[in-house]
Coordinates of C-alpha atoms in Angstrom, one line a residue:
Chain G
M290 CA 40.1 -17.5 8.3
V291 CA 36.0 -16.7 7.1
D292 CA 36.2 -15.0 4.4
F293 CA 34.0 -12.3 4.8
E294 CA 32.6 -11.1 1.3
E295 CA 31.5 -14.8 1.5
L296 CA 29.7 -14.6 4.8
K297 CA 28.3 -10.9 3.6
D298 CA 27.3 -12.8 0.4
A299 CA 25.1 -15.1 2.3
L300 CA 23.1 -12.6 5.2
I301 CA 22.8 -10.7 1.6
N302 CA 21.5 -13.6 0.3
G303 CA 19.1 -14.6 2.7
R304 CA 21.4 -18.3 3.1
K305 CA 19.9 -18.2 6.5
E306 CA 22.4 -22.2 7.8
E307 CA 25.6 -21.1 6.4
A308 CA 25.6 -17.1 7.2
V309 CA 25.2 -18.8 10.3
E310 CA 27.7 -21.8 10.0
L311 CA 29.9 -19.1 9.0
T312 CA 29.3 -16.3 11.6
Q313 CA 30.0 -18.6 14.3
K314 CA 33.7 -19.9 12.7
A315 CA 34.0 -16.3 12.3
L316 CA 33.4 -15.7 15.7
E317 CA 35.3 -19.1 17.1
E318 CA 38.1 -17.9 15.3
G319 CA 38.7 -15.1 17.8
I320 CA 37.2 -11.9 15.2
S321 CA 36.0 -9.4 18.1
A322 CA 31.3 -8.7 17.6
R323 CA 32.7 -5.2 16.6
H324 CA 34.9 -5.8 13.7
L325 CA 32.4 -8.7 12.6
I326 CA 29.4 -5.4 12.4
S327 CA 31.3 -3.0 11.4
N328 CA 32.9 -4.9 8.3
V329 CA 29.9 -7.1 7.8
I330 CA 26.7 -6.6 9.2
L331 CA 26.8 -2.8 7.9
P332 CA 28.0 -3.4 4.9
A333 CA 25.8 -6.0 4.0
S334 CA 22.4 -3.7 5.7
K335 CA 23.8 -1.2 3.6
V336 CA 23.7 -2.9 0.2
V337 CA 20.4 -4.3 0.7
G338 CA 18.9 -1.2 1.2
D339 CA 20.2 -0.1 -2.2
R340 CA 19.1 -3.4 -4.0
Y341 CA 15.9 -2.4 -2.8
E342 CA 15.8 1.4 -3.8
H343 CA 16.7 0.8 -6.8
G344 CA 13.8 -2.0 -7.7
E345 CA 16.2 -5.3 -7.4
F346 CA 14.8 -6.3 -3.7
F347 CA 11.1 -7.1 -3.3
L348 CA 9.8 -7.7 -0.2
S349 CA 11.0 -11.7 -0.5
E350 CA 14.6 -10.4 0.2
L351 CA 13.5 -8.4 2.9
V352 CA 12.3 -10.9 4.6
Q353 CA 14.7 -13.3 4.2
Y354 CA 17.6 -10.7 4.9
G355 CA 15.2 -10.3 7.6
D356 CA 15.1 -14.2 8.8
T357 CA 19.7 -14.5 8.6
L358 CA 20.5 -11.3 10.3
K359 CA 17.8 -12.2 13.0
V360 CA 19.4 -15.4 13.5
V361 CA 23.6 -14.4 12.2
M362 CA 23.0 -11.3 15.6
G363 CA 22.1 -13.8 18.1
P364 CA 25.4 -14.7 18.7
I365 CA 27.7 -12.0 18.1
M366 CA 25.3 -9.8 20.1
A367 CA 26.3 -12.0 22.8
R368 CA 29.7 -11.7 22.1
L369 CA 29.4 -8.0 22.1
K370 CA 28.1 -8.0 26.2
E371 CA 31.0 -10.6 27.4
E372 CA 33.4 -8.1 24.8
I373 CA 32.5 -4.7 26.2
G374 CA 31.0 -5.7 29.7
D375 CA 27.9 -2.9 28.9
E376 CA 26.6 -3.1 25.2
R377 CA 24.6 0.0 26.0
Q378 CA 27.9 2.3 26.5
E379 CA 28.2 1.5 22.5
R380 CA 24.6 1.3 21.2
V381 CA 24.3 3.8 17.7
G382 CA 20.9 4.8 19.8
R383 CA 17.3 3.8 20.7
V384 CA 14.3 3.2 19.3
V385 CA 10.7 2.3 20.1
L386 CA 9.1 1.8 17.1
A387 CA 5.2 1.0 15.9
T388 CA 1.5 1.0 13.8
V389 CA -0.4 4.1 14.7
K390 CA -3.8 3.7 17.0
G391 CA -6.6 2.2 13.6
D392 CA -3.5 1.4 11.6
L393 CA -2.7 -3.0 11.7
H394 CA -0.6 -2.4 8.6
D395 CA 3.2 -3.4 9.7
I396 CA 5.0 -3.9 6.7
G397 CA 6.3 -0.9 6.2
K398 CA 7.1 -0.8 9.8
N399 CA 9.2 -4.1 10.3
I400 CA 11.2 -3.0 7.4
V401 CA 12.4 -0.7 9.2
R402 CA 12.4 -2.2 12.2
L403 CA 15.1 -4.1 9.7
F404 CA 16.9 -1.4 8.1
L405 CA 17.3 0.1 11.8
E406 CA 18.7 -2.9 13.2
G407 CA 21.0 -4.1 10.6
N408 CA 22.1 -0.3 11.1
G409 CA 23.2 -0.8 14.7
F410 CA 20.4 0.9 16.0
E411 CA 18.6 -0.6 19.4
V412 CA 14.6 -1.6 18.8
L413 CA 12.0 -1.9 20.7
D414 CA 8.8 -3.2 17.6
L415 CA 5.3 -2.3 19.6
G416 CA 3.4 -3.5 16.6
V417 CA 0.6 -2.7 15.3
D418 CA -2.5 -0.1 16.8
V419 CA -0.6 1.3 19.4
P420 CA -2.4 4.3 21.1
A421 CA -0.1 7.4 22.2
E422 CA -0.1 6.8 25.9
K423 CA 1.5 3.1 25.4
V424 CA 4.5 4.6 22.9
I425 CA 4.8 7.2 25.5
D426 CA 5.0 5.2 28.6
V427 CA 7.3 2.2 26.9
A428 CA 10.4 4.9 25.5
I429 CA 10.2 6.3 29.4
E430 CA 10.4 3.0 30.3
Y431 CA 13.1 1.6 27.7
N432 CA 14.6 5.1 27.8
A433 CA 14.4 5.4 23.8
D434 CA 16.1 8.6 22.1
I435 CA 13.7 8.3 19.0
I436 CA 9.9 7.1 18.7
A437 CA 9.1 6.2 15.3
L438 CA 5.3 5.7 14.3
S439 CA 4.5 4.3 10.4
C440 CA 1.0 5.2 9.4
L441 CA -0.9 3.8 5.2
M442 CA -3.7 5.4 5.3
S443 CA -4.7 9.1 6.2
V444 CA -7.0 8.1 8.4
T445 CA -5.5 7.4 11.2
R446 CA -2.9 9.6 10.1
D447 CA -3.6 11.8 13.6
G448 CA -2.8 8.7 15.8
V449 CA 0.4 10.3 14.9
K450 CA -0.4 13.3 15.9
E451 CA -1.9 12.4 18.5
V452 CA 1.7 11.0 20.4
I453 CA 3.7 14.6 19.2
D454 CA -0.1 16.7 21.2
E455 CA 0.9 13.2 24.2
L456 CA 4.6 14.7 24.3
S457 CA 4.0 17.7 24.7
R458 CA 0.9 17.6 26.9
R459 CA 3.5 15.9 29.5
G460 CA 6.1 18.1 28.7
L461 CA 8.3 15.5 26.8
R462 CA 8.4 16.7 23.5
S463 CA 11.9 17.9 24.0
R464 CA 13.2 14.3 25.1
F465 CA 12.7 12.4 22.0
A466 CA 13.5 12.6 18.7
V467 CA 10.1 11.4 16.6
L468 CA 10.4 10.0 13.3
V469 CA 8.0 9.6 11.0
G470 CA 7.0 8.0 7.6
G471 CA 4.0 5.7 5.6
R472 CA 2.3 5.9 2.8
S473 CA -0.2 8.6 3.6
T474 CA 2.4 10.5 5.2
S475 CA 4.6 13.5 3.5
E476 CA 7.9 15.6 4.1
K477 CA 5.4 19.0 4.9
W478 CA 2.8 17.3 6.8
A479 CA 5.7 15.7 9.3
G480 CA 6.4 18.9 10.1
Q481 CA 2.9 20.9 10.2
I482 CA 2.4 18.1 12.9
G483 CA 5.6 19.0 14.7
A484 CA 7.3 16.0 13.6
D485 CA 11.7 16.4 13.7
R486 CA 11.7 14.2 11.0
W487 CA 9.9 12.2 7.9
A488 CA 11.8 9.6 5.8
P489 CA 9.8 8.2 2.7
D490 CA 11.1 5.0 2.6
A491 CA 13.5 2.7 5.2
V492 CA 16.9 3.3 3.6
N493 CA 16.0 6.5 4.0
A494 CA 14.5 6.4 7.8
V495 CA 18.2 4.9 8.9
D496 CA 20.0 8.3 7.9
A497 CA 17.0 10.1 9.4
A498 CA 18.2 8.4 12.7
F499 CA 21.4 8.3 12.9
D500 CA 21.0 13.0 12.4
L501 CA 18.2 12.7 15.4
I502 CA 20.9 10.9 16.9
R503 CA 23.7 13.6 16.0
Q504 CA 21.9 16.3 16.8
Q505 CA 21.0 15.4 20.0
S506 CA 24.6 14.0 21.2
Chain M
M977 CA -22.2 19.5 -20.0
G978 CA -22.0 18.1 -23.0
G979 CA -24.6 15.5 -25.0
M980 CA -23.5 11.7 -23.5
T981 CA -24.9 10.7 -20.5
S982 CA -22.6 10.1 -17.5
L983 CA -22.8 6.0 -18.8
E984 CA -21.9 6.3 -22.7
R985 CA -18.9 8.6 -21.9
T986 CA -17.6 5.9 -19.6
A987 CA -18.5 2.9 -21.5
I988 CA -16.6 4.7 -24.3
A989 CA -13.2 5.8 -22.5
L990 CA -13.4 2.0 -21.4
Q991 CA -13.6 1.2 -24.4
G992 CA -10.6 3.1 -25.6
G993 CA -12.1 6.1 -27.1
Q994 CA -13.0 10.1 -27.3
P995 CA -16.0 11.1 -25.4
D996 CA -17.5 14.2 -25.7
M997 CA -15.8 14.7 -22.2
V998 CA -13.6 12.9 -19.9
P999 CA -15.4 10.8 -17.4
V1000 CA -14.8 11.8 -13.7
A1001 CA -14.9 10.2 -10.4
T1002 CA -14.8 11.7 -6.8
L1003 CA -14.1 7.9 -5.1
A1004 CA -15.9 9.5 -2.6
I1005 CA -16.8 6.0 -0.7
S1006 CA -16.7 6.2 2.5
R1007 CA -17.6 9.3 2.2
A1008 CA -20.9 9.0 0.6
L1009 CA -22.1 7.7 4.1
W1010 CA -21.6 10.9 5.6
E1011 CA -23.4 12.8 3.2
I1012 CA -26.9 10.9 4.4
G1013 CA -25.3 11.4 8.4
E1014 CA -24.2 7.6 8.3
R1015 CA -21.5 6.1 9.3
P1016 CA -19.4 2.9 7.9
R1017 CA -20.0 1.2 11.5
T1018 CA -23.8 2.9 10.8
A1019 CA -24.4 1.2 7.5
I1020 CA -22.2 -1.3 6.2
N1021 CA -24.2 -4.4 6.6
D1022 CA -27.4 -1.9 5.2
P1023 CA -27.8 -2.2 1.2
D1024 CA -30.2 0.4 1.6
K1025 CA -27.8 2.7 3.4
M1026 CA -25.3 1.9 1.0
A1027 CA -27.4 3.6 -1.8
K1028 CA -29.0 5.7 -0.7
A1029 CA -25.3 7.1 0.2
K1030 CA -23.7 6.9 -3.6
I1031 CA -26.4 8.5 -4.7
V1032 CA -26.8 11.5 -2.7
A1033 CA -23.0 12.1 -3.0
N1034 CA -22.5 11.3 -6.4
E1035 CA -26.1 14.3 -7.1
K1036 CA -23.8 16.8 -4.9
F1037 CA -20.8 16.5 -6.5
G1038 CA -21.3 15.4 -9.9
D1039 CA -19.5 12.8 -10.9
D1040 CA -20.1 9.9 -13.7
I1041 CA -19.4 6.4 -11.7
V1042 CA -21.1 5.8 -8.5
V1043 CA -18.9 2.7 -6.3
A1044 CA -20.3 0.1 -4.9
G1045 CA -19.3 -1.8 -2.2
I1046 CA -16.3 -0.1 0.8
D1047 CA -14.3 -2.6 1.9
G1048 CA -13.3 -4.6 -2.1
C1049 CA -9.9 -5.0 -0.1
F1050 CA -10.6 -7.6 1.9
V1051 CA -14.6 -8.7 1.5
E1052 CA -13.2 -12.4 0.0
A1053 CA -10.5 -13.2 3.0
K1054 CA -13.8 -12.2 5.3
A1055 CA -16.0 -14.9 3.3
M1056 CA -13.3 -17.0 3.6
G1057 CA -12.8 -16.8 7.9
A1058 CA -10.5 -13.7 8.0
K1059 CA -11.7 -11.3 11.1
S1060 CA -12.7 -7.7 10.8
F1061 CA -10.4 -4.9 13.1
W1062 CA -12.6 -1.6 12.2
S1063 CA -10.4 1.7 11.2
D1064 CA -12.2 5.0 10.6
H1065 CA -13.8 4.1 6.9
M1066 CA -13.8 0.6 6.9
P1067 CA -13.3 -2.6 8.2
I1068 CA -9.8 -4.3 7.3
V1069 CA -9.2 -7.6 7.5
D1070 CA -7.3 -7.9 11.1
T1071 CA -4.1 -9.6 10.3
R1072 CA -2.9 -10.0 13.7
Y1073 CA -5.5 -13.4 13.5
R1074 CA -4.4 -15.1 10.4
V1075 CA -6.8 -17.5 8.9
I1076 CA -3.4 -19.5 7.5
N1077 CA -0.5 -20.6 9.4
T1078 CA -0.2 -23.8 7.5
W1079 CA -1.1 -25.5 4.8
E1080 CA -3.4 -27.6 6.0
D1081 CA -5.2 -24.2 7.2
A1082 CA -5.1 -23.2 3.2
D1083 CA -7.0 -26.7 2.4
N1084 CA -9.8 -26.6 5.3
L1085 CA -11.0 -22.2 4.1
S1086 CA -14.6 -22.3 3.5
F1087 CA -16.4 -21.1 0.2
P1088 CA -19.6 -19.9 1.4
E1089 CA -21.8 -18.8 -1.2
P1090 CA -21.9 -15.5 -2.4
H1091 CA -25.2 -15.0 -0.9
E1092 CA -24.9 -16.4 2.0
H1093 CA -22.2 -14.3 3.0
I1094 CA -23.3 -11.5 4.6
R1095 CA -21.1 -8.7 3.1
M1096 CA -20.6 -10.3 -0.3
R1097 CA -24.4 -10.4 0.0
C1098 CA -24.9 -6.7 1.1
V1099 CA -22.5 -5.5 -1.9
I1100 CA -24.2 -7.5 -4.2
E1101 CA -27.9 -5.8 -2.9
E1102 CA -26.4 -2.3 -3.2
S1103 CA -24.8 -2.4 -6.5
E1104 CA -28.3 -4.0 -7.5
I1105 CA -29.9 -0.5 -6.3
L1106 CA -27.6 1.4 -7.3
M1107 CA -28.2 -0.4 -10.6
D1108 CA -31.6 -0.7 -10.6
K1109 CA -31.7 3.3 -9.7
I1110 CA -29.3 5.6 -11.8
G1111 CA -27.7 2.5 -13.7
D1112 CA -29.5 3.8 -16.7
H1113 CA -27.1 6.9 -16.9
K1114 CA -24.5 6.3 -14.1
A1115 CA -21.9 4.1 -14.6
I1116 CA -22.1 1.8 -11.6
A1117 CA -18.3 0.3 -11.2
V1118 CA -17.9 -2.6 -7.3
V1119 CA -14.6 -2.8 -5.8
V1120 CA -13.1 -6.1 -5.4
S1121 CA -10.2 -8.4 -4.0
G1122 CA -7.5 -8.7 -6.1
P1123 CA -6.2 -13.9 -5.6
F1124 CA -3.0 -11.7 -4.5
S1125 CA -4.1 -9.3 -2.2
T1126 CA -6.9 -12.0 -0.5
A1127 CA -4.2 -15.0 -0.4
C1128 CA -2.1 -12.1 1.7
N1129 CA -5.0 -10.6 3.5
L1130 CA -5.4 -14.8 4.7
M1131 CA -1.5 -15.3 5.2
G1132 CA 0.1 -12.6 6.3
H1133 CA 2.8 -10.5 4.0
E1134 CA 5.7 -11.8 5.8
N1135 CA 4.5 -15.5 5.3
L1136 CA 3.2 -15.4 1.8
F1137 CA 6.0 -13.5 0.4
R1138 CA 8.7 -15.9 2.0
A1139 CA 6.3 -19.0 0.9
M1140 CA 6.8 -17.7 -2.8
V1141 CA 10.4 -18.2 -2.2
K1142 CA 10.5 -22.1 -0.3
E1143 CA 7.2 -22.9 -1.4
P1144 CA 5.7 -21.8 -4.5
D1145 CA 3.5 -24.5 -5.8
E1146 CA 1.7 -25.1 -2.1
V1147 CA 1.3 -20.6 -3.2
H1148 CA -0.3 -21.8 -6.5
S1149 CA -2.4 -24.2 -5.5
L1150 CA -4.2 -22.0 -3.2
L1151 CA -3.8 -19.2 -5.5
D1152 CA -5.7 -21.1 -7.6
K1153 CA -8.9 -21.9 -5.2
I1154 CA -8.6 -18.5 -4.4
T1155 CA -9.4 -17.3 -7.5
D1156 CA -12.2 -20.1 -8.3
Y1157 CA -13.8 -18.4 -5.3
S1158 CA -13.4 -14.8 -6.7
I1159 CA -14.4 -15.9 -9.8
K1160 CA -17.6 -16.8 -8.1
Y1161 CA -18.0 -13.9 -6.4
H1162 CA -17.4 -11.2 -9.6
T1163 CA -19.0 -12.4 -12.4
A1164 CA -22.4 -12.6 -9.7
F1165 CA -22.1 -8.5 -10.1
K1166 CA -23.3 -10.1 -14.1
G1167 CA -26.0 -7.3 -15.5
I1168 CA -26.3 -5.5 -11.4
A1169 CA -23.2 -3.4 -12.2
H1170 CA -21.2 -1.9 -15.6
A1171 CA -17.4 -2.1 -14.5
V1172 CA -15.5 -4.7 -11.6
A1173 CA -12.8 -2.9 -10.4
V1174 CA -10.6 -5.3 -9.1
L1175 CA -8.2 -4.2 -5.6
D1176 CA -4.5 -5.8 -6.0
P1177 CA -2.2 -3.3 -3.5
V1178 CA -0.3 -5.9 -2.4
A1179 CA 1.1 -5.9 -6.8
S1180 CA 2.8 -3.4 -6.7
V1181 CA 7.1 -2.7 -6.7
E1182 CA 6.9 -1.5 -3.6
T1183 CA 7.1 -5.1 -2.6
T1184 CA 6.5 -7.6 -5.0
S1185 CA 9.0 -8.0 -8.0
P1186 CA 7.7 -8.0 -11.8
R1187 CA 9.1 -12.1 -11.9
Q1188 CA 6.9 -12.9 -8.8
Y1189 CA 4.3 -10.6 -10.5
E1190 CA 4.3 -12.9 -13.4
E1191 CA 4.4 -15.6 -11.8
F1192 CA 2.1 -15.1 -8.9
V1193 CA -0.2 -12.5 -10.7
K1194 CA -1.2 -12.7 -13.7
P1195 CA -2.2 -15.4 -14.2
Y1196 CA -4.5 -15.6 -11.7
L1197 CA -6.1 -11.9 -12.8
E1198 CA -5.9 -13.5 -16.3
R1199 CA -8.2 -16.2 -15.0
D1200 CA -10.2 -13.9 -12.9
M1201 CA -10.6 -10.9 -16.2
A1202 CA -11.2 -13.1 -18.2
A1203 CA -14.1 -14.3 -16.7
I1204 CA -16.0 -11.1 -16.0
A1205 CA -14.9 -9.4 -18.8
G1206 CA -17.2 -12.8 -20.3
K1207 CA -19.7 -12.1 -17.6
G1208 CA -20.1 -8.6 -20.1
L1209 CA -18.5 -6.8 -17.1
I1210 CA -15.6 -3.9 -17.7
P1211 CA -12.1 -5.6 -15.7
I1212 CA -10.4 -2.3 -13.9
N1213 CA -7.3 -3.4 -13.3
H1214 CA -6.0 -1.8 -9.7
P1215 CA -2.7 -2.1 -8.4
C1216 CA -2.6 0.4 -6.4
G1217 CA 0.9 1.8 -5.6
D1218 CA 4.1 1.4 -7.8
T1219 CA 3.4 0.5 -11.2
T1220 CA 7.6 0.4 -12.4
G1221 CA 8.2 -2.6 -14.5
I1222 CA 5.4 -4.1 -14.4
L1223 CA 3.2 -1.8 -16.6
H1224 CA 2.6 -3.8 -19.4
M1225 CA 2.0 -7.3 -17.2
V1226 CA -0.9 -4.6 -15.8
A1227 CA -2.2 -3.6 -18.8
D1228 CA -1.7 -7.6 -20.2
V1229 CA -4.7 -8.9 -17.7
I1230 CA -6.7 -7.1 -19.4
P1231 CA -8.8 -9.6 -21.8
K1232 CA -7.8 -8.9 -25.9
G1233 CA -10.6 -7.2 -27.3
S1234 CA -12.6 -6.8 -24.5
P1235 CA -13.4 -3.1 -23.1
G1236 CA -10.8 -2.3 -19.8
A1237 CA -8.5 0.2 -18.0
I1238 CA -5.2 0.0 -15.4
H1239 CA -6.1 1.9 -12.3
A1240 CA -2.4 3.5 -10.0
S1241 CA -0.2 6.3 -8.0
Y1242 CA 1.6 4.4 -11.2
G1243 CA 5.2 5.4 -8.6
N1244 CA 5.9 8.2 -7.4
V1245 CA 9.2 10.8 -9.1
E1246 CA 9.6 12.5 -6.3
T1247 CA 10.1 9.5 -3.4
R1248 CA 11.1 6.8 -5.6
P1249 CA 14.0 6.9 -7.7
M1250 CA 12.9 3.8 -9.8
S1251 CA 9.8 6.1 -11.0
L1252 CA 12.2 9.0 -12.3
K1253 CA 14.2 6.7 -14.2
Y1254 CA 11.4 5.4 -16.1
L1255 CA 10.1 8.1 -16.5
R1256 CA 12.8 9.9 -17.8
N1257 CA 13.1 6.3 -19.7
V1258 CA 10.6 6.5 -21.5
L1259 CA 10.2 10.6 -21.5
G1260 CA 14.2 11.6 -22.2
E1261 CA 15.9 13.1 -19.6
G1262 CA 14.5 16.4 -20.2
V1263 CA 11.4 15.8 -18.8
Q1264 CA 9.8 18.1 -15.8
L1265 CA 8.9 17.7 -13.4
D1266 CA 6.5 19.2 -10.7
P1267 CA 8.2 18.8 -6.9
D1268 CA 4.2 20.2 -5.9
D1269 CA 2.7 17.0 -7.6
P1270 CA 4.8 13.6 -8.1
Y1271 CA 1.9 11.5 -9.2
S1272 CA 0.0 13.5 -12.6
I1273 CA 3.1 12.9 -14.9
M1274 CA 3.2 9.2 -14.2
L1275 CA -0.1 9.8 -16.2
K1276 CA 2.2 11.2 -19.1
A1277 CA 4.6 8.0 -19.6
V1278 CA 2.2 5.3 -18.4
K1279 CA -0.6 6.7 -21.5
K1280 CA 2.3 6.1 -23.9
E1281 CA 3.7 2.9 -22.5
V1282 CA -0.2 1.4 -23.2
G1283 CA -2.4 3.8 -23.8
D1284 CA -3.0 2.3 -26.9
R1285 CA -4.4 -0.9 -25.2
V1286 CA -6.2 0.3 -22.4
C1287 CA -8.1 2.6 -20.6
V1288 CA -5.9 4.4 -18.1
C1289 CA -7.2 5.8 -15.1
G1290 CA -5.7 8.2 -12.7
N1291 CA -4.1 10.2 -10.9
V1292 CA -5.0 13.1 -9.1
D1293 CA -2.9 12.5 -5.4
P1294 CA -6.1 11.9 -2.8
I1295 CA -3.6 13.0 -0.1
T1296 CA -2.1 15.6 -0.7
V1297 CA -3.7 17.0 -3.4
L1298 CA -7.0 16.7 -2.7
L1299 CA -7.2 16.5 1.5
E1300 CA -4.3 18.5 1.9
G1301 CA -4.7 20.8 -1.0
T1302 CA -7.2 23.3 -1.6
P1303 CA -9.8 23.9 -4.5
E1304 CA -7.2 25.3 -6.4
Q1305 CA -4.5 23.5 -6.0
V1306 CA -7.0 20.0 -7.8
R1307 CA -7.7 22.5 -10.1
A1308 CA -4.1 23.1 -11.2
T1309 CA -4.2 19.1 -10.6
V1310 CA -6.6 18.2 -13.2
R1311 CA -5.6 20.4 -15.4
R1312 CA -2.3 18.3 -15.5
N1313 CA -4.1 15.2 -16.2
I1314 CA -5.9 16.3 -18.4
E1315 CA -3.0 17.4 -19.9
Y1316 CA -0.7 14.4 -19.5
G1317 CA -3.5 12.1 -20.0
A1318 CA -6.8 12.5 -22.1
E1319 CA -5.2 13.0 -25.7
G1320 CA -7.6 11.0 -28.3
G1321 CA -9.5 9.6 -25.1
G1322 CA -9.6 6.0 -23.5
F1323 CA -8.7 8.0 -20.3
I1324 CA -10.7 8.4 -17.4
L1325 CA -9.9 10.9 -14.4
M1326 CA -10.0 10.4 -10.9
P1327 CA -7.8 9.9 -7.6
G1328 CA -5.4 7.7 -8.1
C1329 CA -6.7 5.6 -5.0
D1330 CA -9.8 5.3 -2.4
T1331 CA -10.0 9.6 -0.9
N1332 CA -10.1 10.1 2.5
P1333 CA -13.3 10.7 4.4
Y1334 CA -12.1 14.0 5.8
T1335 CA -11.5 15.6 2.1
P1336 CA -13.2 19.1 1.9
S1337 CA -16.5 19.2 -0.4
E1338 CA -14.6 22.3 -2.2
N1339 CA -12.1 19.7 -3.4
F1340 CA -14.3 16.6 -4.6
R1341 CA -16.5 20.1 -6.3
A1342 CA -13.2 21.5 -7.7
L1343 CA -12.6 17.7 -9.2
V1344 CA -15.5 17.7 -10.9
E1345 CA -15.8 21.0 -12.1
A1346 CA -12.0 21.7 -13.5
A1347 CA -13.0 17.8 -15.2
R1348 CA -15.9 19.6 -16.9
E1349 CA -13.7 22.6 -17.7
Y1350 CA -10.4 20.8 -19.0
G1351 CA -11.8 18.3 -20.3
V1352 CA -13.5 18.5 -23.3
Y1353 CA -12.6 16.8 -26.3
G1354 CA -12.9 19.7 -29.3

């Protein structure tokens, strides 16, 4: 029997080969994907988030965790599909994520993606320098629940407002929850431009995303 | 006004001393161009326009320090082959096109002479003009990039932070080369600037661990800062963000016996649990926090910890206070900054980072006027 603590530890500490081997072994032993997600992936993500928030983990650890999570989730998601047929029935929520137009800073956004994925969200990451129109077009097509927007520089913050204004202009404001974050943003400012939630970091972004999904349902 | 010139006042503070009043800088950098009807796009490679803008802005706002350069975080990487991407206020490096994808790329970097690369040449010439026109009474500080942040501009964050774990020797070898080249550029300001502010925004603990700072940032900055000081220039270390757990090292890179300063936001007690923990460790559990101003109080802890060794710069929030606040809020923040940071000298009042060009003029004016009003040493 695979020891879940061992697998969790390998995942948290970015020991990729070991984590993949243990995951495959667990699946071969007949452990369901759902069980692995609930008992390994989600608790591991929480530990990584806590360690980052408390200054025990930094970017290198997050990058290694992300690399490991990516390869571990491949076989788990494939199994989940077999188990439930339509994986969308089981999803936590769908997020379209982007760094707004004019801004190329993506490290914060990438950490948010990692934590959202680690907590069961499906995330479509549009990258950096993404215009408002594209964010919205993709959110419609992807049937997203949340549009999550990042900007580091204060000079590019208007890009966030543009997305919210464009949603209103198209009569779509109530269809998507808008989550905002990034160094130059603040709770007050996010409220002023009409965002639904603001998060100061990736850990809080996950909590906010769960809240937004709860509110929608 | 006191009896000292801006240059005298700033020089004394940078040496840890107490001048007639607290020196102040607005860091109105890209904004300066707006003051002469230009924009970064139209003027960035015209040293005459750049210098003129900085002088006009300085005359308008009346601060003590004039900054040469605009895209200081990126010039070295651009000289080594990075592509530019135009943001509203300056051309940043486009990290979607990485100069270094393999270590072979790192072996083949190009290192043009500072006078032969357009961005380096333009900053050098701008600094020369500023020094010639106002350098006898204003402090001229040029902004440049730290080796670690330059490496990040060349490789991309994730690849650099992965490589520090998996291929540390190669990262050291790259940082060594970048440092050699950076020194060539940074020391080119000998005689044409008073201070060199080394911007290292990737080196704060939002991304870099204290252990990584010690191994991958500190030794290279030490070498850079020693070379800068060796040319009679005053080094300023700007790690930009949270310095919790690295503050002593941030101060230690300033060569012993040399004047020098540190400049960062130092942390945010509202959103970063580590900042709050640090603050309480240094100042006691009963420290009073102001939810509307999570940055000013950091000065008190930083000054207490390293204020006897280096000049401390900061810490007005450039966004919530300067960009979004009212002149009254700016004045109140300046008052708190001075209360927390000015005692005994060795302090320069400035925003915690570069300012947004849309910052209202009245807020820049309020920053300087309040510094003059509250910052007089008795």
